[in-house]
Amino acid sequence: MNTTVMSINEKEPVGREWATIGGFHLMKEQGLLEPAFEEINNAALERLRILGFPGRRHEMFTFADVSGLPQMEVEGLYFPHAAALERLEKHMRLSSGGDTTITFINGFYSATLSDVSAFAGAVKVIQLSEAIKNFAVRRRIMESVQRETDYFAALNAAYFRDGAAVFVSPGARLDRPLTIKSIFAPKPGSTGSTFPRVYVELGEGAEAGLMFTSSGDAKCLSSAVVDITLGPRALARQMSQGMCGAGSWNFSKISVAVAEEGSFNGSMAFSGPGFTRDNLEVHLAGPGASAEVTGVTAVSGKSQAHVYARVYHDAPNCVSNQFYRNAVSGQSRASVDTTVIVAKGSTGAQSRQTVYGLLLSKGSRADAKPNLMIYNDDVKCSHGATVGRLSDEQLFYLKSRGIPEKRAIKALVESFLREALARFPEWAAGIGETLFEKIELGHE
């Protein structure tokens, strides 16, 4: 069914709350909600009522201004027509990611375009509506929704109608990354919203690489949520890369729970265009759990890329390290707002946060806000942030060696970004090329 559920348009003076809550009730009246998710949808709607649409004074949106979102015309939810979806799947099957890919189209899991046969049974993918019949899976998702503080993650939980659950067998070691693609492809000339949701669980001792990508040329509001659960001694290497079009608004929430001696290595790469905000929440829930987080951004024009990260040390002897590098040019903006929370009794905690911002034009802006909240004394935690411009001395040195100014600037910017790229070598090659192409060279 192709249905317009809500409209946010400056020509129609409806409030933000009506656009979400009223649209939800209209969906319910039309029988468009998935019965399996009704309890989750209703709990999320209550969270939306409590949270309210975030303004600039909202603690989670200090640097990410979303006030412009209601001014764009959004066909609240776009449900792909069956015939159109079939044609799209046939077209995309020719260029799909092979036998290691899970695909979402307009927020709907596509079994036709998903194939994990390369993992020889070590990876199981099922509809989320089936997976939540498992009590542990349902409880994990419901608890996440009930304590949700991110408006757009709650929006996903209220409106999602489909999803996928991925299970990696205990002890399995995947020899190549599993790619999860979210593609926005509305009917011609329309805008819309997409709400993909994924649950990922790695069994004890399992190791897997997870690549999350989003793409689409049309204007859209995308709110994606990923819940990751790592068993004891499991290792997940995760990369998020967004490539949506200009005029798009892209929000994501990745929530990770790491058990005893498990490890989460998370990476994020942003290159615009449009608006991107990534919310990362990591709970180091078992003794000896660890997290490495790397973010790298190269944005230009009027693009925006924002990271909001919270890492919780909820058990003794946990380790976390965060490293971010943002290069901004034109009138673009980038920000990193990150906090490490060490709970009472979580002795032996080690943590480091490092944020660097490089400004390439007078109109660009980079914000950095590392923070620590420590509730015991036995810790080794530090944080630092630096935002500045290219070094005139370094630029002069390269130019004095006969290197043209633009080439010299490009070399310095690439060197700046490569320090972050070096932290995730398995993803770096292709991502680095994309990032370098997005920089508007200039030195003001």
mmCIF file of N, CA and C in Angstrom, residues 274-385:
data_model
loop_
_atom_site.group_PDB
_atom_site.id
_atom_site.type_symbol
_atom_site.label_atom_id
_atom_site.label_comp_id
_atom_site.label_asym_id
_atom_site.label_seq_id
_atom_site.Cartn_x
_atom_site.Cartn_y
_atom_site.Cartn_z
ATOM 1 N N GLY A 274 24.012 16.687 2.936
ATOM 2 C CA GLY A 274 22.887 16.555 3.835
ATOM 3 C C GLY A 274 23.287 16.675 5.292
ATOM 4 N N PHE A 275 22.397 16.199 6.155
ATOM 5 C CA PHE A 275 22.550 16.286 7.609
ATOM 6 C C PHE A 275 22.655 14.874 8.158
ATOM 7 N N THR A 276 23.667 14.629 8.984
ATOM 8 C CA THR A 276 23.856 13.310 9.583
ATOM 9 C C THR A 276 24.118 13.463 11.073
ATOM 10 N N ARG A 277 23.429 12.653 11.856
ATOM 11 C CA ARG A 277 23.695 12.610 13.302
ATOM 12 C C ARG A 277 23.726 11.156 13.744
ATOM 13 N N ASP A 278 24.839 10.748 14.337
ATOM 14 C CA ASP A 278 25.019 9.376 14.787
ATOM 15 C C ASP A 278 25.073 9.360 16.309
ATOM 16 N N ASN A 279 24.211 8.581 16.917
ATOM 17 C CA ASN A 279 24.160 8.435 18.368
ATOM 18 C C ASN A 279 24.665 7.041 18.709
ATOM 19 N N LEU A 280 25.772 6.987 19.457
ATOM 20 C CA LEU A 280 26.366 5.710 19.840
ATOM 21 C C LEU A 280 26.288 5.554 21.351
ATOM 22 N N GLU A 281 25.703 4.446 21.785
ATOM 23 C CA GLU A 281 25.586 4.150 23.214
ATOM 24 C C GLU A 281 26.177 2.772 23.469
ATOM 25 N N VAL A 282 27.261 2.734 24.243
ATOM 26 C CA VAL A 282 27.960 1.478 24.511
ATOM 27 C C VAL A 282 27.933 1.196 26.005
ATOM 28 N N HIS A 283 27.480 0.001 26.358
ATOM 29 C CA HIS A 283 27.486 -0.436 27.751
ATOM 30 C C HIS A 283 28.507 -1.565 27.898
ATOM 31 N N LEU A 284 29.581 -1.289 28.630
ATOM 32 C CA LEU A 284 30.567 -2.317 28.951
ATOM 33 C C LEU A 284 30.043 -3.018 30.197
ATOM 34 N N ALA A 285 29.284 -4.091 29.957
ATOM 35 C CA ALA A 285 28.454 -4.680 31.006
ATOM 36 C C ALA A 285 29.132 -5.789 31.795
ATOM 37 N N GLY A 286 30.232 -6.345 31.272
ATOM 38 C CA GLY A 286 30.906 -7.433 31.954
ATOM 39 C C GLY A 286 32.349 -7.094 32.254
ATOM 40 N N PRO A 287 32.944 -7.696 33.289
ATOM 41 C CA PRO A 287 34.337 -7.417 33.633
ATOM 42 C C PRO A 287 35.270 -7.653 32.449
ATOM 43 N N GLY A 288 36.191 -6.717 32.237
ATOM 44 C CA GLY A 288 37.167 -6.859 31.160
ATOM 45 C C GLY A 288 36.652 -6.512 29.785
ATOM 46 N N ALA A 289 35.451 -6.004 29.678
ATOM 47 C CA ALA A 289 34.919 -5.603 28.367
ATOM 48 C C ALA A 289 35.638 -4.352 27.874
ATOM 49 N N SER A 290 35.670 -4.173 26.545
ATOM 50 C CA SER A 290 36.390 -3.025 25.989
ATOM 51 C C SER A 290 35.678 -2.463 24.767
ATOM 52 N N ALA A 291 35.979 -1.196 24.469
ATOM 53 C CA ALA A 291 35.416 -0.527 23.291
ATOM 54 C C ALA A 291 36.443 0.424 22.703
ATOM 55 N N GLU A 292 36.602 0.354 21.384
ATOM 56 C CA GLU A 292 37.422 1.300 20.625
ATOM 57 C C GLU A 292 36.490 1.988 19.640
ATOM 58 N N VAL A 293 36.431 3.302 19.681
ATOM 59 C CA VAL A 293 35.533 4.056 18.811
ATOM 60 C C VAL A 293 36.334 5.082 18.027
ATOM 61 N N THR A 294 36.138 5.092 16.706
ATOM 62 C CA THR A 294 36.831 6.039 15.834
ATOM 63 C C THR A 294 35.822 6.729 14.937
ATOM 64 N N GLY A 295 35.940 8.033 14.825
ATOM 65 C CA GLY A 295 35.088 8.785 13.918
ATOM 66 C C GLY A 295 35.925 9.670 13.022
ATOM 67 N N VAL A 296 35.588 9.713 11.735
ATOM 68 C CA VAL A 296 36.311 10.566 10.794
ATOM 69 C C VAL A 296 35.304 11.221 9.860
ATOM 70 N N THR A 297 35.447 12.530 9.694
ATOM 71 C CA THR A 297 34.486 13.304 8.918
ATOM 72 C C THR A 297 35.203 14.257 7.976
ATOM 73 N N ALA A 298 34.697 14.345 6.749
ATOM 74 C CA ALA A 298 35.148 15.361 5.796
ATOM 75 C C ALA A 298 33.900 15.894 5.116
ATOM 76 N N VAL A 299 33.487 17.092 5.496
ATOM 77 C CA VAL A 299 32.253 17.657 4.956
ATOM 78 C C VAL A 299 32.514 19.033 4.363
ATOM 79 N N SER A 300 31.681 19.384 3.392
ATOM 80 C CA SER A 300 31.842 20.656 2.693
ATOM 81 C C SER A 300 30.465 21.228 2.374
ATOM 82 N N GLY A 301 30.450 22.359 1.667
ATOM 83 C CA GLY A 301 29.175 22.988 1.340
ATOM 84 C C GLY A 301 28.443 23.397 2.597
ATOM 85 N N LYS A 302 27.191 22.964 2.720
ATOM 86 C CA LYS A 302 26.398 23.239 3.917
ATOM 87 C C LYS A 302 26.067 21.955 4.669
ATOM 88 N N SER A 303 26.863 20.932 4.454
ATOM 89 C CA SER A 303 26.630 19.647 5.115
ATOM 90 C C SER A 303 26.867 19.755 6.619
ATOM 91 N N GLN A 304 26.227 18.841 7.348
ATOM 92 C CA GLN A 304 26.442 18.755 8.790
ATOM 93 C C GLN A 304 26.636 17.295 9.178
ATOM 94 N N ALA A 305 27.588 17.053 10.080
ATOM 95 C CA ALA A 305 27.841 15.707 10.589
ATOM 96 C C ALA A 305 28.077 15.804 12.087
ATOM 97 N N HIS A 306 27.278 15.094 12.855
ATOM 98 C CA HIS A 306 27.338 15.195 14.311
ATOM 99 C C HIS A 306 27.421 13.804 14.934
ATOM 100 N N VAL A 307 28.247 13.687 15.970
ATOM 101 C CA VAL A 307 28.365 12.449 16.742
ATOM 102 C C VAL A 307 28.005 12.748 18.189
ATOM 103 N N TYR A 308 27.125 11.926 18.713
ATOM 104 C CA TYR A 308 26.760 12.002 20.131
ATOM 105 C C TYR A 308 27.030 10.613 20.703
ATOM 106 N N ALA A 309 28.013 10.490 21.581
ATOM 107 C CA ALA A 309 28.435 9.174 22.065
ATOM 108 C C ALA A 309 28.436 9.127 23.588
ATOM 109 N N ARG A 310 27.987 8.012 24.116
ATOM 110 C CA ARG A 310 28.022 7.752 25.546
ATOM 111 C C ARG A 310 28.542 6.333 25.757
ATOM 112 N N VAL A 311 29.624 6.220 26.547
ATOM 113 C CA VAL A 311 30.212 4.915 26.853
ATOM 114 C C VAL A 311 30.129 4.701 28.361
ATOM 115 N N TYR A 312 29.471 3.631 28.747
ATOM 116 C CA TYR A 312 29.231 3.340 30.159
ATOM 117 C C TYR A 312 30.138 2.205 30.618
ATOM 118 N N HIS A 313 30.954 2.476 31.626
ATOM 119 C CA HIS A 313 31.743 1.434 32.281
ATOM 120 C C HIS A 313 30.891 0.910 33.437
ATOM 121 N N ASP A 314 30.204 -0.194 33.194
ATOM 122 C CA ASP A 314 29.264 -0.730 34.183
ATOM 123 C C ASP A 314 29.827 -1.909 34.966
ATOM 124 N N ALA A 315 31.099 -2.263 34.721
ATOM 125 C CA ALA A 315 31.715 -3.405 35.385
ATOM 126 C C ALA A 315 33.197 -3.100 35.606
ATOM 127 N N PRO A 316 33.866 -3.849 36.481
ATOM 128 C CA PRO A 316 35.284 -3.584 36.759
ATOM 129 C C PRO A 316 36.190 -3.893 35.565
ATOM 130 N N ASN A 317 37.333 -3.193 35.544
ATOM 131 C CA ASN A 317 38.431 -3.465 34.610
ATOM 132 C C ASN A 317 38.028 -3.359 33.140
ATOM 133 N N CYS A 318 37.205 -2.398 32.831
ATOM 134 C CA CYS A 318 36.818 -2.158 31.439
ATOM 135 C C CYS A 318 37.676 -1.047 30.840
ATOM 136 N N VAL A 319 37.848 -1.101 29.518
ATOM 137 C CA VAL A 319 38.711 -0.148 28.814
ATOM 138 C C VAL A 319 37.949 0.446 27.636
ATOM 139 N N SER A 320 38.040 1.761 27.463
ATOM 140 C CA SER A 320 37.452 2.398 26.283
ATOM 141 C C SER A 320 38.377 3.492 25.770
ATOM 142 N N ASN A 321 38.464 3.585 24.446
ATOM 143 C CA ASN A 321 39.247 4.628 23.790
ATOM 144 C C ASN A 321 38.428 5.203 22.647
ATOM 145 N N GLN A 322 38.408 6.528 22.541
ATOM 146 C CA GLN A 322 37.686 7.197 21.463
ATOM 147 C C GLN A 322 38.620 8.184 20.766
ATOM 148 N N PHE A 323 38.540 8.194 19.434
ATOM 149 C CA PHE A 323 39.434 9.038 18.634
ATOM 150 C C PHE A 323 38.637 9.594 17.461
ATOM 151 N N TYR A 324 38.581 10.916 17.344
ATOM 152 C CA TYR A 324 37.783 11.559 16.295
ATOM 153 C C TYR A 324 38.615 12.602 15.556
ATOM 154 N N ARG A 325 38.442 12.643 14.232
ATOM 155 C CA ARG A 325 39.061 13.687 13.407
ATOM 156 C C ARG A 325 38.024 14.210 12.417
ATOM 157 N N ASN A 326 37.794 15.520 12.454
ATOM 158 C CA ASN A 326 36.822 16.163 11.576
ATOM 159 C C ASN A 326 37.497 17.254 10.760
ATOM 160 N N ALA A 327 37.326 17.201 9.444
ATOM 161 C CA ALA A 327 37.804 18.258 8.549
ATOM 162 C C ALA A 327 36.584 18.908 7.914
ATOM 163 N N VAL A 328 36.428 20.212 8.103
ATOM 164 C CA VAL A 328 35.225 20.904 7.642
ATOM 165 C C VAL A 328 35.604 22.089 6.768
ATOM 166 N N SER A 329 34.876 22.251 5.672
ATOM 167 C CA SER A 329 35.139 23.347 4.745
ATOM 168 C C SER A 329 33.822 23.963 4.293
ATOM 169 N N GLY A 330 33.909 25.016 3.485
ATOM 170 C CA GLY A 330 32.701 25.708 3.056
ATOM 171 C C GLY A 330 31.976 26.302 4.251
ATOM 172 N N GLN A 331 30.678 26.041 4.335
ATOM 173 C CA GLN A 331 29.868 26.475 5.476
ATOM 174 C C GLN A 331 29.365 25.271 6.275
ATOM 175 N N SER A 332 30.108 24.202 6.213
ATOM 176 C CA SER A 332 29.698 22.963 6.868
ATOM 177 C C SER A 332 29.980 22.999 8.369
ATOM 178 N N ARG A 333 29.370 22.030 9.066
ATOM 179 C CA ARG A 333 29.542 21.915 10.509
ATOM 180 C C ARG A 333 29.759 20.457 10.880
ATOM 181 N N ALA A 334 30.582 20.255 11.905
ATOM 182 C CA ALA A 334 30.777 18.922 12.463
ATOM 183 C C ALA A 334 30.930 19.065 13.968
ATOM 184 N N SER A 335 30.483 18.070 14.698
ATOM 185 C CA SER A 335 30.615 18.119 16.153
ATOM 186 C C SER A 335 30.784 16.722 16.723
ATOM 187 N N VAL A 336 31.443 16.675 17.866
ATOM 188 C CA VAL A 336 31.566 15.444 18.651
ATOM 189 C C VAL A 336 31.230 15.791 20.092
ATOM 190 N N ASP A 337 30.199 15.167 20.615
ATOM 191 C CA ASP A 337 29.766 15.337 22.003
ATOM 192 C C ASP A 337 29.830 13.957 22.629
ATOM 193 N N THR A 338 30.856 13.716 23.433
ATOM 194 C CA THR A 338 31.074 12.366 23.941
ATOM 195 C C THR A 338 31.329 12.378 25.443
ATOM 196 N N THR A 339 30.757 11.416 26.128
ATOM 197 C CA THR A 339 30.916 11.304 27.575
ATOM 198 C C THR A 339 31.193 9.852 27.951
ATOM 199 N N VAL A 340 32.134 9.673 28.856
ATOM 200 C CA VAL A 340 32.401 8.365 29.449
ATOM 201 C C VAL A 340 31.871 8.392 30.875
ATOM 202 N N ILE A 341 31.054 7.406 31.219
ATOM 203 C CA ILE A 341 30.453 7.322 32.553
ATOM 204 C C ILE A 341 30.991 6.076 33.244
ATOM 205 N N VAL A 342 31.709 6.275 34.343
ATOM 206 C CA VAL A 342 32.254 5.159 35.115
ATOM 207 C C VAL A 342 31.394 4.991 36.361
ATOM 208 N N ALA A 343 30.688 3.884 36.433
ATOM 209 C CA ALA A 343 29.741 3.658 37.521
ATOM 210 C C ALA A 343 30.449 3.330 38.831
ATOM 211 N N LYS A 344 29.746 3.557 39.914
ATOM 212 C CA LYS A 344 30.254 3.197 41.225
ATOM 213 C C LYS A 344 30.514 1.692 41.273
ATOM 214 N N GLY A 345 31.694 1.322 41.758
ATOM 215 C CA GLY A 345 32.062 -0.085 41.818
ATOM 216 C C GLY A 345 32.786 -0.592 40.591
ATOM 217 N N SER A 346 32.834 0.214 39.527
ATOM 218 C CA SER A 346 33.528 -0.198 38.296
ATOM 219 C C SER A 346 35.004 0.183 38.404
ATOM 220 N N THR A 347 35.700 -0.488 39.286
ATOM 221 C CA THR A 347 37.103 -0.180 39.554
ATOM 222 C C THR A 347 37.989 -0.605 38.388
ATOM 223 N N GLY A 348 39.178 -0.011 38.333
ATOM 224 C CA GLY A 348 40.140 -0.373 37.296
ATOM 225 C C GLY A 348 39.784 0.127 35.917
ATOM 226 N N ALA A 349 38.903 1.094 35.828
ATOM 227 C CA ALA A 349 38.490 1.618 34.518
ATOM 228 C C ALA A 349 39.622 2.399 33.863
ATOM 229 N N GLN A 350 39.759 2.219 32.549
ATOM 230 C CA GLN A 350 40.713 2.988 31.756
ATOM 231 C C GLN A 350 39.971 3.576 30.560
ATOM 232 N N SER A 351 40.179 4.866 30.336
ATOM 233 C CA SER A 351 39.460 5.523 29.248
ATOM 234 C C SER A 351 40.256 6.708 28.721
ATOM 235 N N ARG A 352 40.137 6.924 27.404
ATOM 236 C CA ARG A 352 40.774 8.085 26.777
ATOM 237 C C ARG A 352 39.863 8.594 25.662
ATOM 238 N N GLN A 353 39.687 9.916 25.608
ATOM 239 C CA GLN A 353 38.899 10.563 24.561
ATOM 240 C C GLN A 353 39.767 11.631 23.892
ATOM 241 N N THR A 354 39.850 11.583 22.573
ATOM 242 C CA THR A 354 40.641 12.559 21.828
ATOM 243 C C THR A 354 39.823 13.052 20.646
ATOM 244 N N VAL A 355 39.651 14.363 20.550
ATOM 245 C CA VAL A 355 38.847 14.956 19.480
ATOM 246 C C VAL A 355 39.644 16.073 18.815
ATOM 247 N N TYR A 356 39.786 15.989 17.481
ATOM 248 C CA TYR A 356 40.475 17.024 16.714
ATOM 249 C C TYR A 356 39.536 17.554 15.630
ATOM 250 N N GLY A 357 39.548 18.860 15.456
ATOM 251 C CA GLY A 357 38.783 19.481 14.383
ATOM 252 C C GLY A 357 39.675 20.372 13.545
ATOM 253 N N LEU A 358 39.550 20.284 12.227
ATOM 254 C CA LEU A 358 40.355 21.080 11.298
ATOM 255 C C LEU A 358 39.432 21.964 10.470
ATOM 256 N N LEU A 359 39.583 23.279 10.598
ATOM 257 C CA LEU A 359 38.760 24.249 9.878
ATOM 258 C C LEU A 359 39.469 24.682 8.605
ATOM 259 N N LEU A 360 38.781 24.550 7.464
ATOM 260 C CA LEU A 360 39.389 24.871 6.174
ATOM 261 C C LEU A 360 38.798 26.123 5.538
ATOM 262 N N SER A 361 37.890 26.786 6.218
ATOM 263 C CA SER A 361 37.306 28.023 5.702
ATOM 264 C C SER A 361 36.772 28.839 6.871
ATOM 265 N N LYS A 362 36.542 30.135 6.629
ATOM 266 C CA LYS A 362 36.029 31.002 7.684
ATOM 267 C C LYS A 362 34.600 30.638 8.069
ATOM 268 N N GLY A 363 33.844 30.106 7.134
ATOM 269 C CA GLY A 363 32.444 29.790 7.407
ATOM 270 C C GLY A 363 32.212 28.431 8.016
ATOM 271 N N SER A 364 33.249 27.617 8.152
ATOM 272 C CA SER A 364 33.084 26.270 8.703
ATOM 273 C C SER A 364 33.152 26.301 10.229
ATOM 274 N N ARG A 365 32.637 25.245 10.841
ATOM 275 C CA ARG A 365 32.636 25.181 12.303
ATOM 276 C C ARG A 365 32.787 23.737 12.765
ATOM 277 N N ALA A 366 33.621 23.541 13.777
ATOM 278 C CA ALA A 366 33.795 22.226 14.391
ATOM 279 C C ALA A 366 33.696 22.386 15.904
ATOM 280 N N ASP A 367 32.846 21.609 16.518
ATOM 281 C CA ASP A 367 32.665 21.659 17.971
ATOM 282 C C ASP A 367 33.135 20.348 18.589
ATOM 283 N N ALA A 368 33.742 20.454 19.760
ATOM 284 C CA ALA A 368 34.243 19.275 20.461
ATOM 285 C C ALA A 368 33.905 19.387 21.943
ATOM 286 N N LYS A 369 33.312 18.336 22.478
ATOM 287 C CA LYS A 369 32.906 18.358 23.883
ATOM 288 C C LYS A 369 33.109 16.978 24.514
ATOM 289 N N PRO A 370 34.367 16.629 24.835
ATOM 290 C CA PRO A 370 34.600 15.388 25.581
ATOM 291 C C PRO A 370 34.312 15.615 27.064
ATOM 292 N N ASN A 371 33.822 14.586 27.731
ATOM 293 C CA ASN A 371 33.405 14.759 29.120
ATOM 294 C C ASN A 371 33.579 13.448 29.878
ATOM 295 N N LEU A 372 33.817 13.563 31.178
ATOM 296 C CA LEU A 372 33.952 12.400 32.047
ATOM 297 C C LEU A 372 32.998 12.526 33.228
ATOM 298 N N MET A 373 32.356 11.417 33.571
ATOM 299 C CA MET A 373 31.531 11.338 34.777
ATOM 300 C C MET A 373 32.005 10.106 35.540
ATOM 301 N N ILE A 374 32.734 10.328 36.630
ATOM 302 C CA ILE A 374 33.417 9.243 37.333
ATOM 303 C C ILE A 374 32.898 9.150 38.760
ATOM 304 N N TYR A 375 32.483 7.941 39.146
ATOM 305 C CA TYR A 375 31.887 7.754 40.459
ATOM 306 C C TYR A 375 32.704 6.822 41.355
ATOM 307 N N ASN A 376 34.010 6.669 41.068
ATOM 308 C CA ASN A 376 34.926 5.996 41.985
ATOM 309 C C ASN A 376 36.345 6.481 41.701
ATOM 310 N N ASP A 377 37.277 6.155 42.569
ATOM 311 C CA ASP A 377 38.627 6.724 42.496
ATOM 312 C C ASP A 377 39.621 5.883 41.707
ATOM 313 N N ASP A 378 39.394 4.596 41.607
ATOM 314 C CA ASP A 378 40.370 3.691 40.987
ATOM 315 C C ASP A 378 40.194 3.676 39.470
ATOM 316 N N VAL A 379 40.619 4.760 38.812
ATOM 317 C CA VAL A 379 40.454 4.867 37.364
ATOM 318 C C VAL A 379 41.673 5.549 36.744
ATOM 319 N N LYS A 380 41.843 5.351 35.434
ATOM 320 C CA LYS A 380 42.817 6.091 34.634
ATOM 321 C C LYS A 380 42.066 6.629 33.419
ATOM 322 N N CYS A 381 41.584 7.841 33.528
ATOM 323 C CA CYS A 381 40.749 8.420 32.480
ATOM 324 C C CYS A 381 41.276 9.795 32.082
ATOM 325 N N SER A 382 41.240 10.086 30.791
ATOM 326 C CA SER A 382 41.692 11.387 30.304
ATOM 327 C C SER A 382 40.887 11.780 29.080
ATOM 328 N N HIS A 383 40.896 13.075 28.785
ATOM 329 C CA HIS A 383 40.244 13.543 27.568
ATOM 330 C C HIS A 383 40.910 14.826 27.097
ATOM 331 N N GLY A 384 40.803 15.083 25.789
ATOM 332 C CA GLY A 384 41.381 16.290 25.219
ATOM 333 C C GLY A 384 40.712 16.631 23.909
ATOM 334 N N ALA A 385 40.729 17.914 23.566
ATOM 335 C CA ALA A 385 40.108 18.369 22.322
ATOM 336 C C ALA A 385 40.882 19.555 21.770
#
